[in-house]
């Protein structure tokens, strides 16, 4: 199935900080996070160098993606870690798989 919208989780180098976001262009959004981390550091992801994609989900409709993003943001860290580990056991950067 082709998805138009994504919920994604970015992490910093040591996987100690997570950023959860929603987008309709995941490749462009990853590039924006990287650019901000190297330059102005105006966003949360840029300030904390969250440039490694470790998790994502695709959705057909934006309302579904936004609802899922809100749900994930309410979770405790342990639950987020479990979600990521089930999807990406080694917490490897998935940036190259998306781009």
Coordinates of N, CA, C and O in Angstrom, one line a residue:
X1 N 0.8 -1.2 0.0 CA 0.0 0.0 0.0 C 0.9 1.3 0.0 O 1.9 1.3 0.6
X2 N 0.4 2.3 -0.7 CA 1.2 3.5 -0.8 C 0.7 4.5 0.3 O -0.5 4.7 0.4
X3 N 1.6 5.0 1.1 CA 1.2 5.9 2.2 C 1.7 7.3 1.8 O 2.7 7.5 1.3
X4 N 0.8 8.2 2.2 CA 1.0 9.7 1.9 C 1.5 10.4 3.2 O 2.0 11.5 3.1
X5 N 1.3 9.8 4.3 CA 1.6 10.5 5.6 C 2.4 9.5 6.5 O 2.1 8.3 6.5
X6 N 3.3 10.1 7.3 CA 4.1 9.2 8.2 C 4.2 9.8 9.6 O 4.3 11.0 9.7
X7 N 4.2 9.0 10.6 CA 4.7 9.3 11.9 C 6.0 8.7 12.0 O 6.3 7.6 11.6
X8 N 7.0 9.4 12.6 CA 8.3 9.0 12.6 C 9.0 9.3 13.9 O 8.5 10.3 14.6
X9 N 10.0 8.6 14.3 CA 10.8 8.9 15.5 C 12.3 9.0 15.0 O 12.8 8.1 14.4
X10 N 12.8 10.2 15.4 CA 14.2 10.4 15.2 C 15.0 10.4 16.5 O 14.4 10.7 17.6
X11 N 16.2 10.0 16.5 CA 17.0 9.9 17.7 C 18.4 10.5 17.5 O 18.8 10.7 16.4
X12 N 19.0 10.9 18.6 CA 20.4 11.4 18.5 C 21.4 10.3 18.4 O 21.0 9.1 18.4
X13 N 22.6 10.6 18.3 CA 23.7 9.6 18.1 C 23.7 8.5 19.1 O 23.8 7.3 18.8
X14 N 23.5 8.9 20.4 CA 23.5 7.9 21.5 C 22.2 7.3 21.9 O 22.0 6.6 22.8
X15 N 21.1 7.7 21.1 CA 19.8 7.2 21.3 C 19.2 7.6 22.6 O 18.4 6.9 23.2
X16 N 19.7 8.7 23.2 CA 19.2 9.2 24.5 C 18.0 10.2 24.4 O 17.3 10.4 25.3
X17 N 17.9 10.8 23.2 CA 16.8 11.8 23.0 C 16.0 11.3 21.8 O 16.6 11.0 20.8
X18 N 14.7 11.4 21.9 CA 13.8 11.0 20.8 C 13.0 12.2 20.4 O 12.6 13.1 21.2
X19 N 12.7 12.3 19.1 CA 11.8 13.3 18.6 C 10.7 12.6 17.8 O 11.1 11.8 16.9
X20 N 9.5 12.9 18.0 CA 8.4 12.2 17.3 C 7.7 13.3 16.4 O 7.4 14.4 16.9
X21 N 7.5 13.0 15.2 CA 6.9 14.0 14.3 C 6.0 13.3 13.3 O 5.9 12.1 13.2
X22 N 5.3 14.1 12.5 CA 4.4 13.7 11.4 C 4.7 14.5 10.2 O 5.0 15.7 10.3
X23 N 4.6 13.8 9.0 CA 5.0 14.5 7.8 C 4.3 13.9 6.6 O 3.9 12.7 6.7
X24 N 4.2 14.6 5.5 CA 3.7 14.0 4.3 C 4.9 13.8 3.3 O 4.7 13.4 2.2
X25 N 6.1 14.1 3.7 CA 7.3 13.9 2.9 C 8.5 13.6 3.8 O 9.2 14.5 4.3
X26 N 8.6 12.3 4.1 CA 9.6 11.9 5.1 C 11.0 12.1 4.7 O 11.9 12.5 5.5
X27 N 11.3 12.0 3.4 CA 12.7 12.2 2.9 C 13.1 13.7 3.2 O 14.2 14.0 3.7
X28 N 12.2 14.6 2.8 CA 12.4 16.0 3.0 C 12.6 16.4 4.5 O 13.4 17.2 4.8
X29 N 11.7 15.8 5.3 CA 11.7 16.1 6.7 C 13.0 15.6 7.4 O 13.6 16.3 8.2
X30 N 13.5 14.5 7.0 CA 14.8 14.0 7.5 C 15.9 15.0 7.1 O 16.8 15.3 8.0
X31 N 15.9 15.4 5.9 CA 16.9 16.4 5.4 C 16.8 17.7 6.2 O 17.8 18.3 6.6
X32 N 15.6 18.1 6.5 CA 15.4 19.4 7.3 C 16.0 19.2 8.7 O 16.6 20.2 9.2
X33 N 15.7 18.1 9.3 CA 16.3 17.9 10.7 C 17.8 17.9 10.6 O 18.4 18.5 11.5
X34 N 18.4 17.3 9.7 CA 19.8 17.2 9.6 C 20.4 18.6 9.3 O 21.3 19.1 10.0
X35 N 19.8 19.4 8.4 CA 20.2 20.7 8.1 C 20.2 21.6 9.4 O 21.1 22.3 9.7
X36 N 19.0 21.5 10.1 CA 18.9 22.3 11.3 C 19.9 21.9 12.4 O 20.5 22.8 13.1
X37 N 20.3 20.7 12.5 CA 21.2 20.2 13.5 C 22.6 20.8 13.2 O 23.4 21.0 14.0
X38 N 22.9 21.0 11.9 CA 24.2 21.4 11.4 C 24.3 23.0 11.4 O 25.4 23.5 11.3
X39 N 23.2 23.7 11.4 CA 23.2 25.1 11.3 C 22.5 25.9 12.4 O 23.1 26.0 13.4
X40 N 21.3 26.2 12.3 CA 20.6 27.2 13.2 C 20.2 26.5 14.5 O 20.1 27.2 15.5
X41 N 20.0 25.3 14.6 CA 19.5 24.5 15.8 C 18.3 25.2 16.4 O 18.2 25.3 17.6
X42 N 17.3 25.6 15.6 CA 16.1 26.3 16.1 C 15.1 25.3 16.5 O 14.3 25.6 17.4
X43 N 15.0 24.1 16.0 CA 14.0 23.1 16.3 C 14.5 22.2 17.4 O 15.7 22.1 17.7
X44 N 13.6 21.5 18.1 CA 14.0 20.5 19.1 C 14.9 19.5 18.5 O 16.0 19.2 19.1
X45 N 14.6 18.9 17.4 CA 15.4 17.9 16.7 C 16.8 18.4 16.4 O 17.8 17.7 16.5
X46 N 16.8 19.7 15.9 CA 18.1 20.3 15.6 C 18.9 20.6 16.8 O 20.2 20.3 16.8
X47 N 18.3 21.1 17.8 CA 19.0 21.4 19.0 C 19.7 20.2 19.7 O 20.8 20.2 20.2
X48 N 18.9 19.1 19.7 CA 19.4 17.8 20.3 C 20.0 16.8 19.3 O 20.2 15.7 19.7
X49 N 20.2 17.3 18.1 CA 20.9 16.5 17.0 C 20.1 15.1 16.8 O 20.7 14.1 16.6
X50 N 18.8 15.2 16.8 CA 18.0 14.0 16.5 C 17.9 13.9 14.9 O 17.0 14.4 14.3
X51 N 18.9 13.2 14.4 CA 19.0 13.1 12.9 C 19.0 11.7 12.4 O 19.1 11.5 11.2
X52 N 18.7 10.7 13.3 CA 18.7 9.3 12.9 C 17.3 8.8 13.0 O 16.7 8.7 14.0
X53 N 16.7 8.4 11.8 CA 15.4 7.8 11.8 C 15.5 6.4 12.3 O 16.3 5.6 11.8
X54 N 14.7 6.1 13.4 CA 14.8 4.8 14.0 C 13.4 4.1 13.9 O 13.4 2.9 14.2
X55 N 12.4 4.8 13.6 CA 11.0 4.2 13.5 C 10.2 5.1 12.6 O 10.3 6.3 12.6
X56 N 9.2 4.4 11.9 CA 8.2 5.1 11.1 C 7.0 4.2 10.9 O 7.1 3.0 10.9
X57 N 5.9 4.9 10.7 CA 4.6 4.2 10.3 C 4.0 5.0 9.2 O 4.1 6.2 9.2
X58 N 3.4 4.3 8.2 CA 2.7 5.0 7.1 C 1.2 5.0 7.3 O 0.7 4.1 7.9
X59 N 0.6 6.1 6.8 CA -0.8 6.3 6.9 C -1.4 6.8 5.6 O -0.7 7.6 5.0
X60 N -2.6 6.4 5.3 CA -3.2 6.9 4.1 C -3.8 8.3 4.3 O -3.7 9.2 3.4
X61 N -4.3 8.6 5.5 CA -5.0 9.9 5.8 C -4.2 10.7 6.8 O -3.8 10.1 7.8
X62 N -4.2 12.0 6.7 CA -3.4 12.8 7.7 C -4.0 12.8 9.1 O -3.3 12.8 10.0
X63 N -5.3 12.7 9.2 CA -5.9 12.6 10.5 C -5.5 11.4 11.3 O -5.3 11.5 12.5
X64 N -5.3 10.3 10.6 CA -4.8 9.1 11.3 C -3.4 9.3 11.8 O -3.0 8.9 12.9
X65 N -2.6 9.9 10.9 CA -1.1 10.1 11.3 C -1.0 11.0 12.5 O -0.3 10.8 13.4
X66 N -1.8 12.1 12.5 CA -1.8 13.1 13.5 C -2.3 12.5 14.9 O -1.7 12.7 15.9
X67 N -3.3 11.6 14.8 CA -3.8 11.0 16.0 C -2.8 10.0 16.6 O -2.6 10.0 17.8
X68 N -2.1 9.3 15.7 CA -1.0 8.4 16.2 C 0.1 9.1 16.8 O 0.7 8.7 17.8
X69 N 0.5 10.3 16.2 CA 1.6 11.1 16.7 C 1.3 11.5 18.1 O 2.1 11.4 19.0
X70 N 0.1 12.0 18.3 CA -0.4 12.5 19.6 C -0.4 11.3 20.6 O 0.0 11.5 21.8
X71 N -0.8 10.1 20.2 CA -0.8 9.0 21.0 C 0.6 8.6 21.5 O 0.9 8.4 22.7
X72 N 1.6 8.6 20.5 CA 3.0 8.2 20.9 C 3.6 9.2 21.8 O 4.4 8.9 22.7
X73 N 3.3 10.5 21.6 CA 3.9 11.5 22.4 C 3.5 11.4 23.9 O 4.2 11.9 24.8
X74 N 2.4 10.8 24.1 CA 1.9 10.7 25.5 C 2.5 9.5 26.2 O 2.4 9.4 27.4
X75 N 3.1 8.6 25.5 CA 3.7 7.4 26.1 C 4.9 7.7 26.9 O 5.7 8.6 26.6
X76 N 5.2 6.8 27.9 CA 6.4 6.9 28.7 C 7.5 6.4 27.8 O 7.3 5.6 26.8
X77 N 8.7 6.7 28.2 CA 9.9 6.4 27.4 C 10.1 4.9 27.2 O 10.4 4.4 26.1
X78 N 9.8 4.1 28.3 CA 9.9 2.7 28.2 C 9.1 2.1 27.1 O 9.5 1.1 26.4
X79 N 7.9 2.6 26.9 CA 6.9 2.1 25.9 C 7.4 2.5 24.5 O 7.3 1.7 23.6
X80 N 7.9 3.7 24.4 CA 8.5 4.1 23.1 C 9.7 3.2 22.7 O 9.9 2.8 21.6
X81 N 10.6 2.9 23.7 CA 11.7 2.1 23.5 C 11.3 0.7 23.0 O 11.9 0.2 22.1
X82 N 10.3 0.1 23.6 CA 9.8 -1.2 23.2 C 9.2 -1.1 21.8 O 9.5 -2.1 21.0
X83 N 8.5 -0.1 21.4 CA 8.0 0.0 20.1 C 9.1 0.1 19.0 O 9.1 -0.6 18.0
X84 N 10.1 0.9 19.3 CA 11.2 1.0 18.4 C 12.0 -0.3 18.3 O 12.3 -0.8 17.2
X85 N 12.2 -0.9 19.4 CA 13.0 -2.2 19.5 C 12.3 -3.3 18.7 O 13.0 -4.2 18.1
X86 N 11.0 -3.3 18.7 CA 10.2 -4.4 18.0 C 10.3 -4.1 16.5 O 10.4 -5.0 15.7
X87 N 10.4 -2.9 16.1 CA 10.4 -2.5 14.7 C 11.9 -2.5 14.2 O 12.1 -2.9 13.0
X88 N 12.8 -2.1 15.0 CA 14.2 -1.9 14.6 C 15.1 -2.3 15.8 O 15.6 -1.5 16.6
X89 N 15.3 -3.7 16.0 CA 15.9 -4.2 17.2 C 17.3 -3.6 17.5 O 17.6 -3.5 18.7
X90 N 18.1 -3.2 16.5 CA 19.4 -2.7 16.8 C 19.4 -1.2 16.8 O 20.5 -0.5 17.0
X91 N 18.2 -0.6 16.7 CA 18.1 0.9 16.7 C 19.0 1.5 15.6 O 19.6 2.6 15.8
X92 N 19.1 0.8 14.5 CA 20.0 1.3 13.4 C 19.3 2.5 12.7 O 18.1 2.6 12.7
X93 N 20.1 3.4 12.1 CA 19.6 4.5 11.4 C 18.9 3.9 10.1 O 19.5 3.2 9.3
X94 N 17.7 4.4 9.9 CA 16.9 3.9 8.7 C 16.9 5.0 7.6 O 16.2 4.9 6.6
X95 N 17.7 6.0 7.8 CA 17.7 7.2 6.9 C 17.9 6.7 5.4 O 17.2 7.2 4.5
X96 N 18.9 5.8 5.2 CA 19.2 5.4 3.8 C 18.1 4.4 3.3 O 18.0 4.3 2.0
X97 N 17.3 3.8 4.1 CA 16.2 3.0 3.6 C 15.1 3.8 3.1 O 14.3 3.4 2.2
X98 N 14.9 5.0 3.6 CA 13.8 5.9 3.2 C 14.2 6.8 2.0 O 13.4 7.0 1.1
X99 N 15.5 7.3 2.0 CA 15.9 8.2 0.9 C 16.3 7.5 -0.3 O 16.9 6.4 -0.3

